[in-house]
Tab-separated table of C-alpha atoms in Angstrom:
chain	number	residue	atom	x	y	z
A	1119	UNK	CA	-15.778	22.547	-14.016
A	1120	UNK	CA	-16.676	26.202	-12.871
A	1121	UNK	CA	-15.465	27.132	-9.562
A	1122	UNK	CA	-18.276	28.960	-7.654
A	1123	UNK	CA	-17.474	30.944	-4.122
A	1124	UNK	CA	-20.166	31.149	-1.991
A	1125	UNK	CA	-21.930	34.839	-1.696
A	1126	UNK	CA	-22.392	36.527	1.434
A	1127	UNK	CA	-25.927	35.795	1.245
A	1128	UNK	CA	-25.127	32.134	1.281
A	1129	UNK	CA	-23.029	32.052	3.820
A	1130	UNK	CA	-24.976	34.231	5.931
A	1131	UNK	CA	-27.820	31.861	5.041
A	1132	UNK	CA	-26.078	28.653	5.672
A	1133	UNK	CA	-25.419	30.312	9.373
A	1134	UNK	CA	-28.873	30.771	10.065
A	1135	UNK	CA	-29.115	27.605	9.354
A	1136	UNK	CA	-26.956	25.810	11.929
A	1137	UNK	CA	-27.517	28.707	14.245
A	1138	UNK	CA	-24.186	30.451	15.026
A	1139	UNK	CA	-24.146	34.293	13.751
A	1140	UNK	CA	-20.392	34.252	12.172
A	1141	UNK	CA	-17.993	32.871	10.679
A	1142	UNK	CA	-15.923	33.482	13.881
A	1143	UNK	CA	-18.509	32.105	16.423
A	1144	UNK	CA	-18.603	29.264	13.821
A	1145	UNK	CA	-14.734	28.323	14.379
A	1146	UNK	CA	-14.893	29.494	17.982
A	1147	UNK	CA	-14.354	26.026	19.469
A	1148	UNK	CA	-10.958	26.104	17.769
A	1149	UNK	CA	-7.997	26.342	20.692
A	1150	UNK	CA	-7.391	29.962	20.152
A	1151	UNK	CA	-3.341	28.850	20.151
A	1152	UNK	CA	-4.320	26.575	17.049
A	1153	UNK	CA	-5.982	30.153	15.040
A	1154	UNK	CA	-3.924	31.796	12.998
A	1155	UNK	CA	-4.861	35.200	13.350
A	1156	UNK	CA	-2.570	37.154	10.709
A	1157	UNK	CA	-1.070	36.207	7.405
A	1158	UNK	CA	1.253	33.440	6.279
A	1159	UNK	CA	4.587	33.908	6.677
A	1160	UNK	CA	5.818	32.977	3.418
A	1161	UNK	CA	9.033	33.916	1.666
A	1162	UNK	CA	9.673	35.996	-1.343
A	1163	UNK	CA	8.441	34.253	-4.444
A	1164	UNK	CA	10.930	32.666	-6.793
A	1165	UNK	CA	11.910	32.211	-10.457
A	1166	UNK	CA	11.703	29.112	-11.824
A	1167	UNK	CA	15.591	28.260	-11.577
A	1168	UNK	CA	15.673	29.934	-8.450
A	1169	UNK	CA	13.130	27.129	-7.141
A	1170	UNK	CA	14.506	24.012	-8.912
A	1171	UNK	CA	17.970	25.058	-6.915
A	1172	UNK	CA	15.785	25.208	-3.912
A	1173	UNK	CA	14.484	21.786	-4.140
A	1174	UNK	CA	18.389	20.372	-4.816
A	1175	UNK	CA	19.276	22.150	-1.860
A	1176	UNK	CA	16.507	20.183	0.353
A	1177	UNK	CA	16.862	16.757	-1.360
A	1178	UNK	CA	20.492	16.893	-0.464
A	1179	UNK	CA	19.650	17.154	3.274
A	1180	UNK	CA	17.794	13.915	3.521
A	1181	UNK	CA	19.458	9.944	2.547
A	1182	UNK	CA	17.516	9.896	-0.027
A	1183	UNK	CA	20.013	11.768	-2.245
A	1184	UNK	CA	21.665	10.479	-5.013
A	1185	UNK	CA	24.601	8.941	-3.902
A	1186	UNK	CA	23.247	7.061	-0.988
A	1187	UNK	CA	22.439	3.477	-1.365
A	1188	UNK	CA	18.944	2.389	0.022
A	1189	UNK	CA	18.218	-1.046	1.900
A	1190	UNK	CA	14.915	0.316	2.988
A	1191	UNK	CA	11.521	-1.365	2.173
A	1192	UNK	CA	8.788	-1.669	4.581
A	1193	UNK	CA	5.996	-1.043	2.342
A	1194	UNK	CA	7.624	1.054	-0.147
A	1195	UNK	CA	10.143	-0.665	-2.658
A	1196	UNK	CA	12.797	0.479	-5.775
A	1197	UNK	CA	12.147	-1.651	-8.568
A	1198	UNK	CA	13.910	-1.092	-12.113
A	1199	UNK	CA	10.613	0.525	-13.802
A	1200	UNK	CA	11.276	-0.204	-17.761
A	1201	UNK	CA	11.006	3.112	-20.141
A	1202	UNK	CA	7.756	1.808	-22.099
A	1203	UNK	CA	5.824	2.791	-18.739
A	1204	UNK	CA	7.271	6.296	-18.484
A	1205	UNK	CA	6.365	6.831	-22.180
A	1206	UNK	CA	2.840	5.226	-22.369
A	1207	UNK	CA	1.706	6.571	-19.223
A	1208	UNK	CA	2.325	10.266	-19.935
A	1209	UNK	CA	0.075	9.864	-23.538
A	1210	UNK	CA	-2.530	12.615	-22.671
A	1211	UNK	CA	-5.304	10.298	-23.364
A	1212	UNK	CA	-4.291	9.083	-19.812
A	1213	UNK	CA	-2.632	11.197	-18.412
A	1214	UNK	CA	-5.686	13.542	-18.371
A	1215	UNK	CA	-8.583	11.334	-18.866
A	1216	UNK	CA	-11.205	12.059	-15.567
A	1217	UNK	CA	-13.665	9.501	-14.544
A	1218	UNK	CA	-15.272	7.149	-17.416
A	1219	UNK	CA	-18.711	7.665	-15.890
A	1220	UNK	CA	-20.008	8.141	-20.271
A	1221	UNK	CA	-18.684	5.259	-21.631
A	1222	UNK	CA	-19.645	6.304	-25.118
A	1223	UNK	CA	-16.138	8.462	-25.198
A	1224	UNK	CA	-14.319	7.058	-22.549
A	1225	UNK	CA	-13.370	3.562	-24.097
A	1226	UNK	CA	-9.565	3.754	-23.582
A	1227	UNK	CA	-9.884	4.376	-19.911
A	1228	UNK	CA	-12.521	1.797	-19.153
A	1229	UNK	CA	-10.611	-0.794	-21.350
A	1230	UNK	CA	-7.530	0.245	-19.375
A	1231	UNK	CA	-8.818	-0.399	-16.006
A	1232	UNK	CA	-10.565	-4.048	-17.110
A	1233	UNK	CA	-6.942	-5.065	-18.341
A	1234	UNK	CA	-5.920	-4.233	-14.820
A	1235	UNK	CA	-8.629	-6.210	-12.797
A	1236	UNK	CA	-8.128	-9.076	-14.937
A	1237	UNK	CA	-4.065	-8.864	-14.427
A	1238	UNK	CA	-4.711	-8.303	-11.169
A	1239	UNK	CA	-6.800	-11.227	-10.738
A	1240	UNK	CA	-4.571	-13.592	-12.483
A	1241	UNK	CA	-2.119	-12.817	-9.890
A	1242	UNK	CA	-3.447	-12.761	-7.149
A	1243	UNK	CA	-5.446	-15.893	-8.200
A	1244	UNK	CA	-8.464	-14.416	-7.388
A	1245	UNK	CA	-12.228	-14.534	-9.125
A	1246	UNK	CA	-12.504	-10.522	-9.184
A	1247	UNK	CA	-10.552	-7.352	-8.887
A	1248	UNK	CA	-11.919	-4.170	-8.596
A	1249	UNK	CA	-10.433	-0.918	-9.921
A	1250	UNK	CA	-8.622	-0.367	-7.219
A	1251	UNK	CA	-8.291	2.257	-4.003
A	1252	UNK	CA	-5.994	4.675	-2.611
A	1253	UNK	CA	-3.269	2.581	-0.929
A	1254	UNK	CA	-2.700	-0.598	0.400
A	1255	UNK	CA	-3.531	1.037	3.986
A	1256	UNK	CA	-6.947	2.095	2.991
A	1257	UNK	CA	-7.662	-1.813	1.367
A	1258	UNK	CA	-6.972	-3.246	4.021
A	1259	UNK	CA	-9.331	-1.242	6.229
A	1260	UNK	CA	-11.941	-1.755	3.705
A	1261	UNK	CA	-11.238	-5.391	3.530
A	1262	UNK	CA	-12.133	-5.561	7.163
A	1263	UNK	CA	-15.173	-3.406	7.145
A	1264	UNK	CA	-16.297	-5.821	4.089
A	1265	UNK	CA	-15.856	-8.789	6.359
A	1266	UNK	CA	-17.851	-7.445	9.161
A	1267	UNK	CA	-20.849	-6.361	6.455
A	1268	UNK	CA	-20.382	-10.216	5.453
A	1269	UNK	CA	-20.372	-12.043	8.565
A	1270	UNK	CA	-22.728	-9.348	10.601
A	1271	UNK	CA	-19.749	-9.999	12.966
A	1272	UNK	CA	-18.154	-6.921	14.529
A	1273	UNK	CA	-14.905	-8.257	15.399
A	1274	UNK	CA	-11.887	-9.150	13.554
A	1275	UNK	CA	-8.352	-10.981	14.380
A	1276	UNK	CA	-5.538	-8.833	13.038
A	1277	UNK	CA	-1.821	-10.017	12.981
A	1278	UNK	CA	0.547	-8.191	14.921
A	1279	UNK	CA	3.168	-8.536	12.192
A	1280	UNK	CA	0.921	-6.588	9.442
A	1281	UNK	CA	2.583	-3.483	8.522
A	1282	UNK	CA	2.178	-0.556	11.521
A	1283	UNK	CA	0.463	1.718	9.523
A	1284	UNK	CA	-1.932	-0.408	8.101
A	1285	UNK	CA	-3.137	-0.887	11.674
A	1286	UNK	CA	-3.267	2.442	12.348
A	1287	UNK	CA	-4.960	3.439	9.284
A	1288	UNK	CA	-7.478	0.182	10.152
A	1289	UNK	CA	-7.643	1.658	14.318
A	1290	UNK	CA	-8.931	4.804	12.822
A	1291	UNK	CA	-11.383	3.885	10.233
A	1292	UNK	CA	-12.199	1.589	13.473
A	1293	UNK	CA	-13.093	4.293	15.661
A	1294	UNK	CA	-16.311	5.985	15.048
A	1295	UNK	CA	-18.023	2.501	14.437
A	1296	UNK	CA	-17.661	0.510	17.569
A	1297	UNK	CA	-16.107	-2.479	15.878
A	1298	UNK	CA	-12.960	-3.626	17.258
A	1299	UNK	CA	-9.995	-5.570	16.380
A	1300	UNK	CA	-7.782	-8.193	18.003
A	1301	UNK	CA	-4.080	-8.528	17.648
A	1302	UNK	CA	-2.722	-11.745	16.934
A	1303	UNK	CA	1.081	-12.225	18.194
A	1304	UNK	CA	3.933	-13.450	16.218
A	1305	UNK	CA	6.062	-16.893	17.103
A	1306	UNK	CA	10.066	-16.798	17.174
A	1307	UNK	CA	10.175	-18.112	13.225
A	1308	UNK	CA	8.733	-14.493	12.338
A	1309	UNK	CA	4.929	-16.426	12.216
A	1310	UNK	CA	1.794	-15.767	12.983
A	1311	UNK	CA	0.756	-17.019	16.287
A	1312	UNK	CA	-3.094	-18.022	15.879
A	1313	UNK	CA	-3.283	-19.752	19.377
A	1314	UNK	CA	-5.135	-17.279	21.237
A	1315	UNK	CA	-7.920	-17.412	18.780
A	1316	UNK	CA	-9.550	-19.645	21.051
A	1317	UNK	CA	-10.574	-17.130	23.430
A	1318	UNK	CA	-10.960	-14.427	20.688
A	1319	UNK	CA	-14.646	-15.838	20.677
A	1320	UNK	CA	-16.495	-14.773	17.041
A	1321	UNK	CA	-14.394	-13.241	14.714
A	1322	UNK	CA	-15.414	-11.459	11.217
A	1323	UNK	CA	-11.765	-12.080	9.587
A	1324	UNK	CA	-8.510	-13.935	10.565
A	1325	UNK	CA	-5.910	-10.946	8.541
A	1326	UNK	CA	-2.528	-11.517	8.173
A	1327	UNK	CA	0.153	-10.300	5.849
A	1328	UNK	CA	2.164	-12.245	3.341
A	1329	UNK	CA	5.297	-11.485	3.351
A	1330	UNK	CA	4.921	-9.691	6.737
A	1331	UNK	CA	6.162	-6.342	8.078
A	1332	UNK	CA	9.191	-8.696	9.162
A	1333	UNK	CA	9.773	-10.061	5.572
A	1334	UNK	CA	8.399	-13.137	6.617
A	1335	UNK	CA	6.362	-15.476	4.258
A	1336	UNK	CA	3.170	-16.814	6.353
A	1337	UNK	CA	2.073	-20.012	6.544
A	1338	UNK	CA	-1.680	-19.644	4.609
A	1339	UNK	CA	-2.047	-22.410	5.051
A	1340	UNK	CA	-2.435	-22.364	9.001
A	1341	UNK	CA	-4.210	-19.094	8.588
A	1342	UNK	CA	-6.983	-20.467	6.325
A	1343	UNK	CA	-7.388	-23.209	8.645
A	1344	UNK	CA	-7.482	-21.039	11.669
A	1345	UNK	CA	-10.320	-18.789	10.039
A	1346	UNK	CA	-12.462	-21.620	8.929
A	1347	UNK	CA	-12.331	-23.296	12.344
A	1348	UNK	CA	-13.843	-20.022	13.695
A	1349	UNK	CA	-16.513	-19.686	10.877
A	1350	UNK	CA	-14.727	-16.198	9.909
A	1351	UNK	CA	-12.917	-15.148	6.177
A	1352	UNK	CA	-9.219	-15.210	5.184
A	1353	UNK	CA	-8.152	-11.740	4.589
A	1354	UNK	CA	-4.655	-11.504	2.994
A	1355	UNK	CA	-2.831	-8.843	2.778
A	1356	UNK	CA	0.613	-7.882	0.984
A	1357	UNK	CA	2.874	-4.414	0.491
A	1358	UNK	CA	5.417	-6.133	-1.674
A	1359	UNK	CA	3.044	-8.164	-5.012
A	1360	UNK	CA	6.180	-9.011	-6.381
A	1361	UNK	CA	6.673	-11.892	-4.223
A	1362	UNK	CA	3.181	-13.474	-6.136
A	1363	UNK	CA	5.587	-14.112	-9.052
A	1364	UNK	CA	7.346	-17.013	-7.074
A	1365	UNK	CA	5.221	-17.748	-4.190
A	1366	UNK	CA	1.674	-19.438	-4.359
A	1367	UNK	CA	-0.849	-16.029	-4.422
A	1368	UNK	CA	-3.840	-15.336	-1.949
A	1369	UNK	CA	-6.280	-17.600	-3.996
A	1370	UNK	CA	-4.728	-20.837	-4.006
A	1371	UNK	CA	-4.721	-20.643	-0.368
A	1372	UNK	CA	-8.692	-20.100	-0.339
A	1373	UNK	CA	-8.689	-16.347	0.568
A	1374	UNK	CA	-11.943	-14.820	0.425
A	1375	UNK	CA	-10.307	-11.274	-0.070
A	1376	UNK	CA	-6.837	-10.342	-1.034
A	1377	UNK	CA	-5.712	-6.662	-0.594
A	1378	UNK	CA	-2.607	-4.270	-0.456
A	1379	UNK	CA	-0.164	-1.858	-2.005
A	1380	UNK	CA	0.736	-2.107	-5.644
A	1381	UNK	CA	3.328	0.151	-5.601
A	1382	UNK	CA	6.012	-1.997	-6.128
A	1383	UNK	CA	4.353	-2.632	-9.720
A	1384	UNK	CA	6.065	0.251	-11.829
A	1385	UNK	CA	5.272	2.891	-10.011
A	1386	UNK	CA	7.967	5.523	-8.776
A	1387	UNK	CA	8.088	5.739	-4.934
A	1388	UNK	CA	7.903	9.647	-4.982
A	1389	UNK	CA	8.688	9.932	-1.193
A	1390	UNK	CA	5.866	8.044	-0.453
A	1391	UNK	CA	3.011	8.106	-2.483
A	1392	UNK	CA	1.167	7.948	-4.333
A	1393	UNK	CA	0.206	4.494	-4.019
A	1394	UNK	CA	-2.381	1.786	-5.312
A	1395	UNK	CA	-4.740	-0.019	-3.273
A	1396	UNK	CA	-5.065	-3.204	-4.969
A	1397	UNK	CA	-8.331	-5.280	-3.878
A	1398	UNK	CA	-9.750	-8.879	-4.966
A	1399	UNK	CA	-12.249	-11.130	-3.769
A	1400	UNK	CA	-14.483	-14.111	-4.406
A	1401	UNK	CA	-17.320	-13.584	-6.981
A	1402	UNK	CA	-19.541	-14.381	-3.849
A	1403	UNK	CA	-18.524	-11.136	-2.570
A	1404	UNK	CA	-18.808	-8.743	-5.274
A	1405	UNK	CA	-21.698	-6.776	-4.175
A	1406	UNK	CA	-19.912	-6.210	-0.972
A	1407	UNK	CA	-16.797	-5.036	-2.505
A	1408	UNK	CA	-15.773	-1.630	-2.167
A	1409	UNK	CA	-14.850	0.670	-5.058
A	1410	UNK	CA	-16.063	0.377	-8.371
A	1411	UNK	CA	-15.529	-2.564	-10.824
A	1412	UNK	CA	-15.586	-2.189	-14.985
A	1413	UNK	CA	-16.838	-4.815	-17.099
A	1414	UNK	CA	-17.338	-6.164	-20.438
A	1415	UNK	CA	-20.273	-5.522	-22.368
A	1416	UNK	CA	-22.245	-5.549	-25.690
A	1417	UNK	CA	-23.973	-2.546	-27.371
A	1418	UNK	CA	-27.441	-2.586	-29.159
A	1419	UNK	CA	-25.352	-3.430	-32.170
A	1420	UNK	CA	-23.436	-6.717	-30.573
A	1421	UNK	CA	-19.966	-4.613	-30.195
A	1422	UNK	CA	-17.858	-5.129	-27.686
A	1423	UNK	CA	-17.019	-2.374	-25.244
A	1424	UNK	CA	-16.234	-1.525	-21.559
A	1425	UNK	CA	-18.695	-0.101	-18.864
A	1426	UNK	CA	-18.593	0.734	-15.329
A	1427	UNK	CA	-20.818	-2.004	-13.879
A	1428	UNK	CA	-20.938	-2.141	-10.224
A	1429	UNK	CA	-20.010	1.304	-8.375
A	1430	UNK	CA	-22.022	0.871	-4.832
A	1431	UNK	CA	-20.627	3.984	-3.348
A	1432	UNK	CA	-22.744	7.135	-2.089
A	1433	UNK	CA	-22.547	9.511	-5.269
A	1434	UNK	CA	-24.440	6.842	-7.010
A	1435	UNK	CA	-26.576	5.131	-4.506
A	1436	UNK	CA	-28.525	6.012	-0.793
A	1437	UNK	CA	-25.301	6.532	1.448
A	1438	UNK	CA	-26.738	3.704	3.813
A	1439	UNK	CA	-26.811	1.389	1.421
A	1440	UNK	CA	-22.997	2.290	0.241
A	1441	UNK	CA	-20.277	-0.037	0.718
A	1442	UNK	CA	-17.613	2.811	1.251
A	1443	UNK	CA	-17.295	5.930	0.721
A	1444	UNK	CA	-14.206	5.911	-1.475
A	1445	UNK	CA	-15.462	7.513	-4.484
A	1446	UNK	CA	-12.339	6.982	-7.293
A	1447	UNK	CA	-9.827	5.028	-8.125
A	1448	UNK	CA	-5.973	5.167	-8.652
A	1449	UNK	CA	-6.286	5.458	-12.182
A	1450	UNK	CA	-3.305	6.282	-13.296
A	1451	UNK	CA	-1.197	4.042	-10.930
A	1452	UNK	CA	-3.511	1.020	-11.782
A	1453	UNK	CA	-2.809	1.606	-15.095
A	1454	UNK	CA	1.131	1.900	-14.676
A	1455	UNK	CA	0.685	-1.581	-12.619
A	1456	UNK	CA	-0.918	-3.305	-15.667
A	1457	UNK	CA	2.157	-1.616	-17.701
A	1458	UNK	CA	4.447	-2.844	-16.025
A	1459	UNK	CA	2.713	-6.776	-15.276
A	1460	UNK	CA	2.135	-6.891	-19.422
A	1461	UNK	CA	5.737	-5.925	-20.239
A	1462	UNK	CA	7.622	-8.550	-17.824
A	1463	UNK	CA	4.999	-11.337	-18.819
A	1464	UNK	CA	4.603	-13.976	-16.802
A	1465	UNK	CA	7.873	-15.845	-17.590
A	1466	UNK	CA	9.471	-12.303	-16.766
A	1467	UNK	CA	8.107	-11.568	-13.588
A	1468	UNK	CA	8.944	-14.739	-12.073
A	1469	UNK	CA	12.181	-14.196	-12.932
A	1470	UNK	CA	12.636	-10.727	-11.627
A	1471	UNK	CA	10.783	-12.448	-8.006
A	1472	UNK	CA	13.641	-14.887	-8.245
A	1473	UNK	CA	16.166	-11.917	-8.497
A	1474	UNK	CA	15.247	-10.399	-5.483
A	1475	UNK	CA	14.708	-13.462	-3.677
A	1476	UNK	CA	18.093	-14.996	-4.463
A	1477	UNK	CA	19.760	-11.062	-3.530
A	1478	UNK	CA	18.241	-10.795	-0.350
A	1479	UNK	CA	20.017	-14.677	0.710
A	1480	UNK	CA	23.195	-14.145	-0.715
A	1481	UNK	CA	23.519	-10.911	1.752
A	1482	UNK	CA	21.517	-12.617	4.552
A	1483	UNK	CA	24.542	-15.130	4.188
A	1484	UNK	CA	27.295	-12.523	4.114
A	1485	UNK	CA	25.434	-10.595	6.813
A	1486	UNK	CA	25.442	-13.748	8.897
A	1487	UNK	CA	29.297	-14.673	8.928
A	1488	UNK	CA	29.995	-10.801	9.882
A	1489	UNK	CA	28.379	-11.892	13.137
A	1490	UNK	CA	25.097	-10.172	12.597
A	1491	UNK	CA	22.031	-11.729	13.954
A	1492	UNK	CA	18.729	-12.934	12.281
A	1493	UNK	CA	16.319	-13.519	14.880
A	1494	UNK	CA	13.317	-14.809	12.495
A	1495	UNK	CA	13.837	-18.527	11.091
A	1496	UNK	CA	10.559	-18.215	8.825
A	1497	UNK	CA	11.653	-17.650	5.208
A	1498	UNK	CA	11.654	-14.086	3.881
A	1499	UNK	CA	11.324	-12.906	0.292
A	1500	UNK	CA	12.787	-9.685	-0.644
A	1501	UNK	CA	13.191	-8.525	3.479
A	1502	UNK	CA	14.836	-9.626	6.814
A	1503	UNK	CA	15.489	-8.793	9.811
A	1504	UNK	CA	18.608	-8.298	11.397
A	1505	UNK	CA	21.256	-7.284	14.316
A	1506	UNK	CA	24.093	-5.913	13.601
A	1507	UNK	CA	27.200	-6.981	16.305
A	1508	UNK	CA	28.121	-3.745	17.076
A	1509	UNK	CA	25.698	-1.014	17.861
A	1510	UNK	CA	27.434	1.588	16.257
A	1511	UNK	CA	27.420	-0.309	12.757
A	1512	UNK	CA	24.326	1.570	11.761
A	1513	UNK	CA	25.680	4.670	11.836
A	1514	UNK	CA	28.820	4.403	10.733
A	1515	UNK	CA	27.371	2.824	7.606
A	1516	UNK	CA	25.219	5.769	7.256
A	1517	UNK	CA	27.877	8.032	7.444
A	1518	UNK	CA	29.362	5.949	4.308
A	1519	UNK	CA	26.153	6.500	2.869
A	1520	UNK	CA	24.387	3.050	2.719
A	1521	UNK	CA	20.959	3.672	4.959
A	1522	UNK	CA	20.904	0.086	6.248
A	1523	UNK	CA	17.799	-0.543	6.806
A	1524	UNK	CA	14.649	0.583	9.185
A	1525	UNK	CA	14.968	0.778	12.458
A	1526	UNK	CA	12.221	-1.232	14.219
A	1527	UNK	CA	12.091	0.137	17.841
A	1528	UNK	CA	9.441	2.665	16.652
A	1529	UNK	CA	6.912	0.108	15.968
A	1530	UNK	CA	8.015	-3.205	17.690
A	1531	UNK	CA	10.081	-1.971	21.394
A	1532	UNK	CA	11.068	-5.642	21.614
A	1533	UNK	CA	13.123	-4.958	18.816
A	1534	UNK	CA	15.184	-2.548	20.187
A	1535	UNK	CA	18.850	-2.540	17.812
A	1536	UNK	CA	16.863	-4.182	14.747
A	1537	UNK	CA	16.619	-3.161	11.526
A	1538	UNK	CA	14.302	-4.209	8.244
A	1539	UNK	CA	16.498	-4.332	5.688
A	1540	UNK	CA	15.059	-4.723	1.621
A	1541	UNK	CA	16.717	-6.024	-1.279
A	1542	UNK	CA	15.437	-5.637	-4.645
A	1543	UNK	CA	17.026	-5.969	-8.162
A	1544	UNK	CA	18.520	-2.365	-8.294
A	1545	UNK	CA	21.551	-3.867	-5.949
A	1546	UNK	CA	24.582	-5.128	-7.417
A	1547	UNK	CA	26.784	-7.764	-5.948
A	1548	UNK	CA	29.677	-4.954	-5.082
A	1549	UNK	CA	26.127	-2.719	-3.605
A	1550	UNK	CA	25.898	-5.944	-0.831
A	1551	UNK	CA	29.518	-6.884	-0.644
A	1552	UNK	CA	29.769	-3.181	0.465
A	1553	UNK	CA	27.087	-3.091	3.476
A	1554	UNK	CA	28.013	-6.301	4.630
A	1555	UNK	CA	32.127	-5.651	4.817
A	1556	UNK	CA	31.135	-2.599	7.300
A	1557	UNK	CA	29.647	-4.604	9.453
A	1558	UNK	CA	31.449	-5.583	12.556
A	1559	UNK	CA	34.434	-3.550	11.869
């Protein structure tokens, strides 16, 4: 693609246009304190050893570093990612394919995203995946949108104990349309509290999170009752997929759309991103779905191939009629998720749930007789919360380089001297035995 800068002429002309004379009357409303006025103060540039030593020098300032020992989760998780992945995805066919819009030479891709949605489908137990989105932040917020263009209601009933930034991200895409969103407290097990639905009055969704932000598994059950008594969908959402390889997925509890982050699903946490928005609904739904879905088709000669068949989204229809304005997907993450859910099988990835299940209670139970307190009976997957009995065990375990956990005071006040701690896999007996013989000392 040919990059071409605007000419005088066309800027001046664009100008005219909106009626401002320069480029500096244009930014004007700027704060001036926000305007940069001369150039960036960058350093000297560097060789290419001279940066790589650089970049050691600032990993080794944060936890991160080799040498510590992570219990942190809270949307974001280390799995063991098997070497096939690493290999397969960097084949240049993938690595650098761009959008399949011409299916004629783009049959790899498109067949790579359809074994996605259907993997994706099959675990989430769901009639249709799409290709997916950015994260599991942005599905969410389309989820709800989707439920408000279903129901023509502009409300929706949001658990308290989905993931903070989910919210946030949800609050913003929120705020130019004049929807709103209720938050639905949690009980003392960890739950979902659904009670004040009675006077939420007409709701578009009843959205909760399975495991929650506490590592609490939700009782669907409850929730799918609670949103068909109020004539509204069952949104589900998840950050940690994984736990779909023991417990019973989105679909079997009648969700109308499941949605999160598939990061979990061989794909290197990176500092944060990037991530996968995963997405699935019922059939009923499709044309409402965000994104764009590939399917499987026939050419004039009866061969099979792969097409992008439903993209409603403003390159490729009237904007009005768009149902988002996300115009890609995450390509290359979706297709490191299908990696990774073909290579551990289904036998496999039930197993590897069971791993981190069966980790996370053996140190909730060593945590516990060190005196630490659990203050969420529900059960929990991969992720608790906990107390520690002394309020300096925190930091003295970070200064022994084990980051216990996340600190929830940020996002919950309530739970001031609480931390989220994850365990996945990638601990060893001797990693847990460690944290939990610091505690209390």
């Amino acid at each position: 693609m040919r990059y071409l800068p605007h000419t005088d002429s066309d800027v001046a002309a664009m100008l005219a246009v909106i009626g401002v004379r320069s480029l500096e009357e244009l930014f004007s409303p700027i704060p001036d304190d926000c305007r940069l006025r001369g150039p960036l103060t960058l350093p000297e540039p560097l060789n290419e050893w001279e940066l790589e030593g650089y970049f050691e020098l600032l990993s080794n300032t944060t936890a991160a570093a080799q040498g510590f020992s992570s219990f942190i989760g809270a949307g974001s998780y280390d799995h063991f990612i098997p070497e096939s992945n690493r290999q397969l995805l960097s084949r240049s066919e993938f690595y650098t394919a761009y959008t399949p819009y011409q299916p004629e030479i783009s049959q790899g891709t498109l067949q790579a995203i359809y074994e996605y949605q259907t993997l994706t489908a099959r675990l989430m137990q769901m009639e249709v995946a799409n290709a997916s989105l950015y994260d599991g932040a942005s599905s969410l917020a389309e989820a709800l949108l989707m439920s408000i263009r279903i129901t023509k209601k502009p409300t929706v009933a949001i658990s308290r104990s989905i993931h903070p930034h989910y919210r946030r991200v949800a609050q913003t895409y929120f705020a130019p349309t004049g929807y709103s969103a209720i938050e639905l407290p949690h009980l003392s097990d960890g739950r979902t509290d659904y009670s004040s639905l009675q006077q939420a009055g007409e709701v578009a969704a009843v959205v909760v999170q399975s495991p929650n932000f506490f590592g609490v598994i939700e009782d669907l059950d409850s929730a799918a009752e609670a949103a068909r008594a109020h004539d509204a969908l069952l949104i589900v959402s998840f950050t940690e997929p994984l736990a779909y390889g023991i417990l019973k997925p989105p679909g079997k509890y009648g969700a109308d759309i499941a949605c999160g982050e598939g990061q979990s699903l061989g794909i290197p946490q990176s500092f944060g991103g990037p991530g996968l928005g995963i997405f699935a609904s019922k059939m009923q739904y499709v044309r409402n779905m965000p994104g764009r879905l590939v399917g499987r088709a026939q050419d004039v000669e009866g061969r099979g191939g792969y097409v992008l068949t439903l993209a409603t989204r403003e390159q490729h229809i009237r904007r009005q009629k768009a149902t988002s304005n996300i115009c890609t997907n995450s390509s290359l993450c979706a297709l490191a998720a299908a990696m990774y859910m073909a290579t551990l099988g289904k036998t496999g990835f039930r197993e590897m749930a069971q791993l981190n299940h069966d980790k996370a209670e053996y140190l909730k139970d060593r945590l516990r007789e060190k005196g630490c307190e659990l203050p969420f009976s529900g059960p929990t997957f991969n992720e608790f919360v906990v107390r520690f009995p002394n309020p300096g065990d925190y930091r003295r375990l970070l200064e022994r380089k084990v980051l216990a956990g996340l600190p929830l005071d940020a996002y919950y006040p309530e739970l001031k001297d609480h931390h989220l701690l994850c365990v996945t896999e990638t601990k060893s007996r001797s990693d847990l035995d460690a944290l939990a013989e610091e505690v209390g000392r």
